[in-house]
Short mmCIF file of C-alpha atoms in Angstrom, two decimals:
data_model
loop_
_atom_site.label_atom_id
_atom_site.label_comp_id
_atom_site.label_asym_id
_atom_site.label_seq_id
_atom_site.Cartn_x
_atom_site.Cartn_y
_atom_site.Cartn_z
CA MET A 1 -0.25 -0.23 0.00
CA MET A 2 1.87 3.45 -0.77
CA SER A 3 1.14 6.06 1.49
CA SER A 4 -0.14 9.88 0.56
CA GLN A 5 3.07 11.63 0.42
CA GLN A 6 4.86 8.72 -0.99
CA PHE A 7 2.20 8.63 -3.92
CA THR A 8 2.04 12.67 -3.87
CA THR A 9 5.66 13.00 -4.52
CA ARG A 10 5.38 9.92 -7.29
CA ALA A 11 3.35 12.20 -8.87
CA LEU A 12 4.57 15.63 -8.88
CA CYS A 13 8.24 14.00 -10.21
CA ARG A 14 6.24 12.39 -13.55
CA SER A 15 3.74 15.60 -14.44
CA VAL A 16 7.55 18.19 -14.23
CA VAL A 17 7.60 18.54 -17.98
CA LEU A 18 9.96 21.00 -19.48
CA ALA A 19 10.02 23.22 -22.84
CA GLY A 20 13.56 23.72 -23.59
CA CYS A 21 14.69 22.13 -20.74
CA VAL A 22 12.51 19.15 -20.32
CA ILE A 23 12.19 16.60 -16.78
CA ALA A 24 9.60 13.77 -17.80
CA TRP A 25 10.11 10.86 -15.21
CA PRO A 26 8.53 7.68 -15.91
CA ALA A 27 5.84 6.68 -13.66
CA ALA A 28 7.05 4.69 -10.23
CA ALA A 29 5.86 1.33 -11.72
CA ALA A 30 7.26 1.24 -14.95
CA GLU A 31 11.40 2.36 -13.38
CA PRO A 32 12.92 1.29 -11.04
CA GLU A 33 13.47 3.79 -8.28
CA SER A 34 17.50 3.32 -8.42
CA ALA A 35 17.14 4.41 -12.31
CA THR A 36 20.10 5.96 -13.90
CA PRO A 37 19.99 8.97 -15.38
CA VAL A 38 19.56 9.59 -18.97
CA VAL A 39 20.33 13.08 -20.62
CA ALA A 40 19.63 13.30 -24.40
CA GLU A 41 20.19 16.91 -27.11
CA VAL A 42 17.18 16.59 -29.36
CA THR A 43 17.52 19.57 -32.01
CA ALA A 44 14.59 21.52 -33.57
CA SER A 45 15.17 19.42 -36.90
CA THR A 46 15.39 15.75 -35.73
CA ALA A 47 11.99 16.62 -33.51
CA THR A 48 9.23 15.39 -35.46
CA ALA A 49 6.14 17.20 -32.97
CA PRO A 50 7.89 18.76 -30.41
CA THR A 51 5.39 19.63 -27.32
CA PRO A 52 5.20 23.00 -25.79
CA ALA A 53 5.76 22.83 -21.47
CA GLN A 54 2.42 22.99 -19.52
CA PRO A 55 2.59 25.17 -16.46
CA LEU A 56 2.89 22.42 -13.42
CA ALA A 57 -1.09 21.44 -12.34
CA ALA A 58 -2.14 22.61 -8.94
CA ASP A 59 -2.61 19.02 -7.24
CA THR A 60 1.52 18.35 -7.51
CA ALA A 61 2.26 21.22 -5.62
CA LEU A 62 2.44 19.94 -2.11
CA THR A 63 5.85 19.30 -1.86
CA THR A 64 6.89 23.06 -2.43
CA ALA A 65 5.40 26.04 -1.94
CA SER A 66 5.20 27.14 -4.87
CA ILE A 67 6.07 25.49 -7.42
CA THR A 68 3.13 26.82 -9.76
CA PRO A 69 3.33 29.65 -11.83
CA SER A 70 0.46 32.01 -12.67
CA ALA A 71 -0.28 31.83 -16.30
CA PRO A 72 2.85 33.29 -18.51
CA LEU A 73 2.20 36.88 -21.22
CA PRO A 74 3.08 35.40 -24.42
CA VAL A 75 6.44 36.67 -26.16
CA ASP A 76 3.75 37.47 -29.57
CA GLU A 77 1.34 39.87 -27.41
CA LEU A 78 5.03 41.97 -25.74
CA VAL A 79 6.55 42.31 -29.25
CA SER A 80 4.84 41.38 -32.38
CA PRO A 81 0.97 40.66 -32.02
CA THR A 82 -0.42 37.93 -35.21
CA ALA A 83 -3.84 37.16 -36.06
CA ALA A 84 -4.92 34.65 -33.79
CA GLY A 85 -4.95 31.90 -37.14
CA ASP A 86 -1.39 32.69 -37.95
CA VAL A 87 1.11 31.50 -37.07
CA PRO A 88 4.81 33.52 -36.54
CA LYS A 89 7.38 33.63 -37.79
CA SER A 90 10.54 33.73 -36.34
CA THR A 91 13.77 35.21 -36.74
CA VAL A 92 15.76 33.30 -34.82
CA ALA A 93 16.27 29.37 -35.32
CA SER A 94 14.90 27.20 -32.34
CA ALA A 95 17.74 26.28 -29.79
CA ASP A 96 17.99 22.63 -29.23
CA ARG A 97 16.07 20.87 -26.71
CA VAL A 98 17.15 20.07 -24.10
CA GLU A 99 15.10 16.38 -22.25
CA ILE A 100 16.56 14.39 -19.24
CA LEU A 101 14.88 11.58 -18.56
CA ASP A 102 14.98 10.46 -14.27
CA GLU A 103 13.42 10.06 -11.29
CA CYS A 104 12.67 12.53 -8.77
CA PRO A 105 13.55 11.55 -5.13
CA ASP A 106 13.78 15.39 -4.16
CA ILE A 107 12.01 18.49 -5.61
CA ASP A 108 15.75 20.60 -5.29
CA VAL A 109 17.87 18.14 -6.90
CA CYS A 110 15.14 18.42 -10.92
CA VAL A 111 15.46 21.82 -9.84
CA ASP A 112 19.18 22.35 -9.44
CA ARG A 113 19.74 19.81 -12.66
CA TYR A 114 17.43 21.34 -14.41
CA LEU A 115 18.92 25.46 -13.48
CA TRP A 116 22.32 23.70 -14.87
CA ALA A 117 20.33 22.47 -18.37
CA LEU A 118 20.51 26.10 -18.99
CA TYR A 119 23.98 26.92 -17.66
CA GLU A 120 25.29 24.76 -19.98
CA ARG A 121 23.16 25.70 -23.08
CA ALA A 122 24.01 29.04 -22.68
CA PRO A 123 26.82 31.31 -24.53
CA LYS A 124 29.31 32.12 -21.94
CA LEU A 125 29.86 35.52 -24.59
CA ASP A 126 29.55 39.60 -24.02
CA LYS A 127 31.27 42.04 -25.61
CA ILE A 128 33.14 44.76 -22.68
CA ARG A 129 34.50 47.97 -22.68
CA GLU A 130 38.69 47.96 -23.23
CA THR A 131 40.33 51.39 -22.63
CA GLU A 132 44.14 52.08 -24.35
CA ARG A 133 45.95 55.03 -24.51
CA ARG A 134 48.65 56.11 -27.49
CA VAL A 135 50.60 58.71 -27.75
CA VAL A 136 48.98 60.52 -30.81
CA THR A 137 50.55 64.51 -31.73
CA VAL A 138 48.11 67.19 -31.88
CA LYS A 139 48.69 70.78 -33.00
CA ARG A 140 48.96 73.57 -30.04
CA LYS A 141 49.65 77.17 -30.39
CA GLY A 142 51.69 77.25 -33.80
CA ARG A 143 53.50 73.84 -32.85
CA MET A 144 52.83 70.16 -32.94
CA VAL A 145 53.00 68.24 -29.21
CA ARG A 146 52.80 64.33 -28.60
CA VAL A 147 50.51 64.15 -25.41
CA THR A 148 48.85 60.58 -24.33
CA ARG A 149 45.03 60.07 -25.21
CA SER A 150 42.64 57.43 -23.28
CA PHE A 151 40.27 56.01 -26.41
CA THR A 152 36.89 52.81 -26.20
CA ARG A 153 36.57 50.37 -27.95
CA LEU A 154 34.15 47.11 -27.35
CA VAL A 155 35.94 43.71 -27.50
CA ASP A 156 34.53 40.32 -27.84
CA ASN A 157 35.30 38.60 -23.66
CA ASP A 158 35.03 34.83 -23.35
CA PHE A 159 34.56 34.22 -20.08
CA ALA A 160 34.10 30.77 -20.20
CA TRP A 161 36.57 29.26 -17.96
CA LYS A 162 36.22 31.47 -14.86
CA ASP A 163 33.58 29.32 -13.67
CA PRO A 164 35.43 26.41 -13.80
CA LYS A 165 38.66 27.33 -12.44
CA ALA A 166 36.61 29.08 -9.15
CA ALA A 167 35.20 25.54 -8.53
CA GLU A 168 38.10 23.83 -9.30
CA ARG A 169 39.82 26.60 -6.63
CA VAL A 170 37.25 25.63 -4.18
CA GLY A 171 36.82 21.90 -4.88
CA GLN A 172 34.02 21.57 -6.41
CA THR A 173 31.76 19.95 -9.47
CA MET A 174 30.77 23.13 -11.82
CA MET A 175 27.02 22.32 -10.73
CA GLU A 176 27.89 22.12 -6.76
CA TYR A 177 29.57 25.50 -7.57
CA VAL A 178 27.07 27.74 -10.56
CA ILE A 179 23.84 26.23 -9.18
CA GLY A 180 24.57 24.69 -5.79
CA GLY A 181 25.56 28.19 -4.28
CA MET A 182 22.46 29.79 -4.76
CA ASP A 183 20.21 30.84 -2.43
CA ARG A 184 17.70 27.53 -2.27
CA GLY A 185 13.99 30.29 -2.05
CA PHE A 186 15.75 31.94 -5.24
CA LYS A 187 16.21 29.04 -7.35
CA MET A 188 12.70 27.99 -7.00
CA LYS A 189 11.38 31.42 -8.45
CA LEU A 190 14.11 31.99 -11.04
CA PHE A 191 13.66 27.60 -11.87
CA GLN A 192 10.14 28.97 -12.27
CA THR A 193 10.48 32.02 -14.35
CA LEU A 194 12.71 30.59 -16.83
CA HIS A 195 10.23 27.69 -17.13
CA ALA A 196 7.41 29.79 -17.99
CA ALA A 197 9.59 31.38 -20.14
CA GLU A 198 10.58 28.73 -22.16
CA ALA A 199 7.46 28.06 -22.25
CA ALA A 200 6.36 30.71 -24.00
CA GLY A 201 9.47 30.34 -26.47
CA LEU A 202 12.11 32.61 -25.26
CA ALA A 203 14.31 29.51 -24.83
CA PRO A 204 15.99 31.07 -21.32
CA GLY A 205 19.96 30.30 -21.22
CA ILE A 206 21.84 31.35 -17.51
CA THR A 207 24.97 32.61 -18.13
CA SER A 208 26.09 33.69 -14.43
CA GLY A 209 25.06 32.45 -10.95
CA PHE A 210 26.90 31.45 -8.22
CA ARG A 211 30.24 34.34 -7.43
CA ASP A 212 32.66 33.46 -4.31
CA ASP A 213 34.71 36.75 -4.02
CA TYR A 214 37.65 34.99 -5.89
CA ARG A 215 35.01 34.87 -8.89
CA GLN A 216 33.71 38.47 -8.74
CA GLU A 217 37.47 39.31 -8.76
CA ILE A 218 38.50 37.82 -11.96
CA ALA A 219 34.96 39.42 -13.67
CA SER A 220 35.97 41.44 -16.34
CA GLY A 221 33.07 45.63 -17.47
CA LEU A 222 30.15 46.95 -14.85
CA LYS A 223 30.94 44.38 -12.07
CA ALA A 224 30.24 44.93 -8.19
CA ALA A 225 33.23 44.85 -5.76
CA THR A 226 34.71 42.21 -4.79
CA ASN A 227 33.29 41.10 -1.83
CA ARG A 228 29.74 42.69 -1.95
CA SER A 229 27.92 40.65 -4.93
CA TYR A 230 24.32 39.82 -4.94
CA HIS A 231 25.38 36.83 -6.97
CA GLY A 232 27.05 35.52 -3.69
CA GLY A 233 30.28 37.50 -2.85
CA SER A 234 31.48 37.15 1.21
CA LEU A 235 29.55 40.44 2.74
CA ARG A 236 26.34 38.49 1.34
CA GLY A 237 27.22 35.37 2.62
CA GLY A 238 28.98 33.55 0.61
CA TYR A 239 28.43 30.25 -0.74
CA GLY A 240 24.65 29.19 -0.34
CA HIS A 241 23.72 32.85 -0.37
CA GLY A 242 23.45 33.76 -4.07
CA LEU A 243 20.82 36.40 -4.80
CA ALA A 244 20.95 36.27 -8.03
CA ALA A 245 22.45 35.42 -12.33
CA ASP A 246 22.09 37.28 -15.67
CA ILE A 247 19.84 35.68 -18.27
CA VAL A 248 20.46 35.35 -21.91
CA SER A 249 18.45 33.60 -24.42
CA VAL A 250 20.43 31.17 -26.63
CA ASN A 251 17.66 31.06 -29.95
CA GLY A 252 19.33 32.23 -32.83
CA GLU A 253 21.89 31.01 -34.86
CA THR A 254 24.18 34.14 -35.17
CA ARG A 255 24.99 37.01 -32.38
CA ALA A 256 22.84 39.49 -33.36
CA GLN A 257 19.30 37.56 -33.70
CA ARG A 258 20.16 36.06 -29.94
CA TRP A 259 21.00 39.89 -29.66
CA VAL A 260 17.51 40.33 -30.31
CA ALA A 261 15.87 37.40 -28.81
CA THR A 262 18.39 37.79 -25.22
CA GLU A 263 15.60 41.89 -25.65
CA GLN A 264 12.28 40.43 -25.75
CA LEU A 265 13.11 38.09 -22.98
CA TRP A 266 14.41 40.38 -20.69
CA LYS A 267 10.82 42.61 -22.04
CA TRP A 268 9.48 39.34 -20.85
CA VAL A 269 11.03 39.20 -17.27
CA ASP A 270 9.74 43.05 -17.42
CA ALA A 271 5.91 42.13 -17.73
CA ASN A 272 6.15 38.81 -15.96
CA GLY A 273 8.55 38.39 -14.16
CA LYS A 274 7.16 39.76 -10.52
CA SER A 275 4.75 37.32 -10.46
CA PHE A 276 7.46 34.84 -10.35
CA GLY A 277 8.97 36.62 -8.07
CA VAL A 278 11.73 37.33 -9.55
CA GLY A 279 13.13 41.36 -11.68
CA ARG A 280 15.69 42.71 -13.09
CA PRO A 281 16.34 45.74 -10.80
CA TYR A 282 19.20 48.09 -13.41
CA LEU A 283 17.29 47.36 -16.57
CA ASP A 284 19.51 48.92 -18.69
CA ARG A 285 22.24 48.93 -16.97
CA ASP A 286 23.11 45.68 -16.30
CA PRO A 287 20.32 44.38 -18.37
CA PRO A 288 20.91 40.41 -18.10
CA HIS A 289 20.97 40.28 -14.05
CA VAL A 290 17.84 39.36 -12.38
CA GLY A 291 16.90 38.65 -8.31
CA PRO A 292 14.39 38.31 -5.96
CA VAL A 293 12.47 41.29 -5.95
CA ASP A 294 11.27 40.63 -2.26
CA GLY A 295 15.44 41.00 -1.49
CA GLU A 296 17.21 43.69 -0.71
CA GLU A 297 18.89 44.59 -4.39
CA TYR A 298 16.02 45.09 -5.97
CA THR A 299 14.15 47.00 -2.94
CA LYS A 300 17.00 49.46 -3.25
CA HIS A 301 16.94 50.33 -6.80
CA ARG A 302 13.28 49.67 -7.91
CA THR A 303 10.33 50.35 -5.33
CA PRO A 304 9.36 53.69 -5.73
CA ALA A 305 8.61 54.54 -2.10
CA VAL A 306 12.61 54.49 -1.43
CA LYS A 307 13.74 56.70 -4.34
CA VAL A 308 11.19 59.32 -2.94
CA ALA A 309 12.64 58.82 0.79
CA ALA A 310 15.82 58.61 -0.85
CA ALA A 311 14.72 62.70 -2.55
CA GLU A 312 13.01 64.01 0.90
CA THR A 313 16.79 62.88 2.03
CA ARG A 314 18.32 65.59 0.13
CA LYS A 315 16.26 67.64 -0.68
CA HIS A 316 15.98 68.22 3.60
CA LYS A 317 19.62 68.53 3.69
CA ARG A 318 19.54 70.46 -0.20
CA ILE A 319 17.77 73.06 2.82
CA ALA A 320 19.63 72.90 6.40
CA ALA A 321 22.35 73.39 4.07
CA ARG A 322 21.01 76.69 2.41
CA SER A 323 19.30 77.71 6.37
CA GLU A 324 22.53 77.29 7.88
CA HIS A 325 24.47 79.34 4.54
CA HIS A 326 22.86 81.98 5.52
CA ALA A 327 22.38 82.19 8.29
CA ALA A 328 26.04 82.30 9.00
CA LYS A 329 25.91 85.43 5.79
CA ARG A 330 23.70 87.12 8.03
CA GLY A 331 26.22 86.90 11.36
CA LYS A 332 29.41 87.78 8.96
CA ALA A 333 27.18 90.30 7.70
CA VAL A 334 26.62 91.83 11.59
CA ARG A 335 29.78 91.75 12.99
CA ALA A 336 31.01 93.39 9.48
CA ALA A 337 28.63 96.31 10.55
CA ALA A 338 28.79 96.38 14.18
CA PRO A 339 32.47 98.83 14.33
CA SER A 340 30.87 101.61 12.04
CA SER A 341 28.15 102.10 14.43
CA ARG A 342 30.02 103.78 17.76
CA ARG A 343 30.09 106.50 18.66
CA THR A 344 33.19 108.13 19.40
CA GLY A 345 33.57 111.47 21.98
#
């Protein structure tokens, strides 16, 4: 006789279907519980009838607090609405589909595997600003002089080696380091968000998860101080407390196509992320960066009440400074005029 708890857990594990990274577990009666995980990649050209993922059913959400997301807004409603009967013409190529077939003894393990699959399929490439100093000859006051000028250019940056090096440094596997270092609650929210984005056809990928101080130190481009990163800096709690990830879309064969698809993903997150508890705290300043909307980082940079309070504080400080300045000027004027008002003999 199977207990109700065992039935619920197995029902959950058998019903999770993830598009793009599809996690499906066969029924307990068909496979032994010690079945070996099988990972297979199926490209869009070989898949004859891909089935889009559906959000988890409400009756399977008993083993985790909020595994059932609300209905996401389709990406084509955000970017390019089409007629009801028309098939939208995609300008980007479909991403490879990954199927992970395994029993699900623990929901945390399954979420980690899902996020790891998204991390593995994302290209670790970006562009950074590089400053170069050159000695040039210019004309000043009728004569030629040599001066040093700074020139900034955008260069390709391949950072695929950085996470493996950081993981090796602490003696962990890549999955343990990149995914295991993130906060559990945030991982659940990120899973729900990216699962829904995958169902909307956005093919999300993760380029960065947990980062310790060493990993943050070797990061390039726009970044926080070494120990202050919300990805997992020591000042934020370190390993197991990472509250940030960087996401992109892997849709498209060329870099330009992937960039268009990535911007669509970010717009989708802005429109739907809050319903899953995930948002972009910096918007265009650091577009790929996402974190929990109830976290310190998002609250500090996006909550209107905080911004208004900060503005009011600055306003009061300016008013107080002006008042003190005027009072000081009046005091000086009185002291300067005092000797002339005296009468002598």
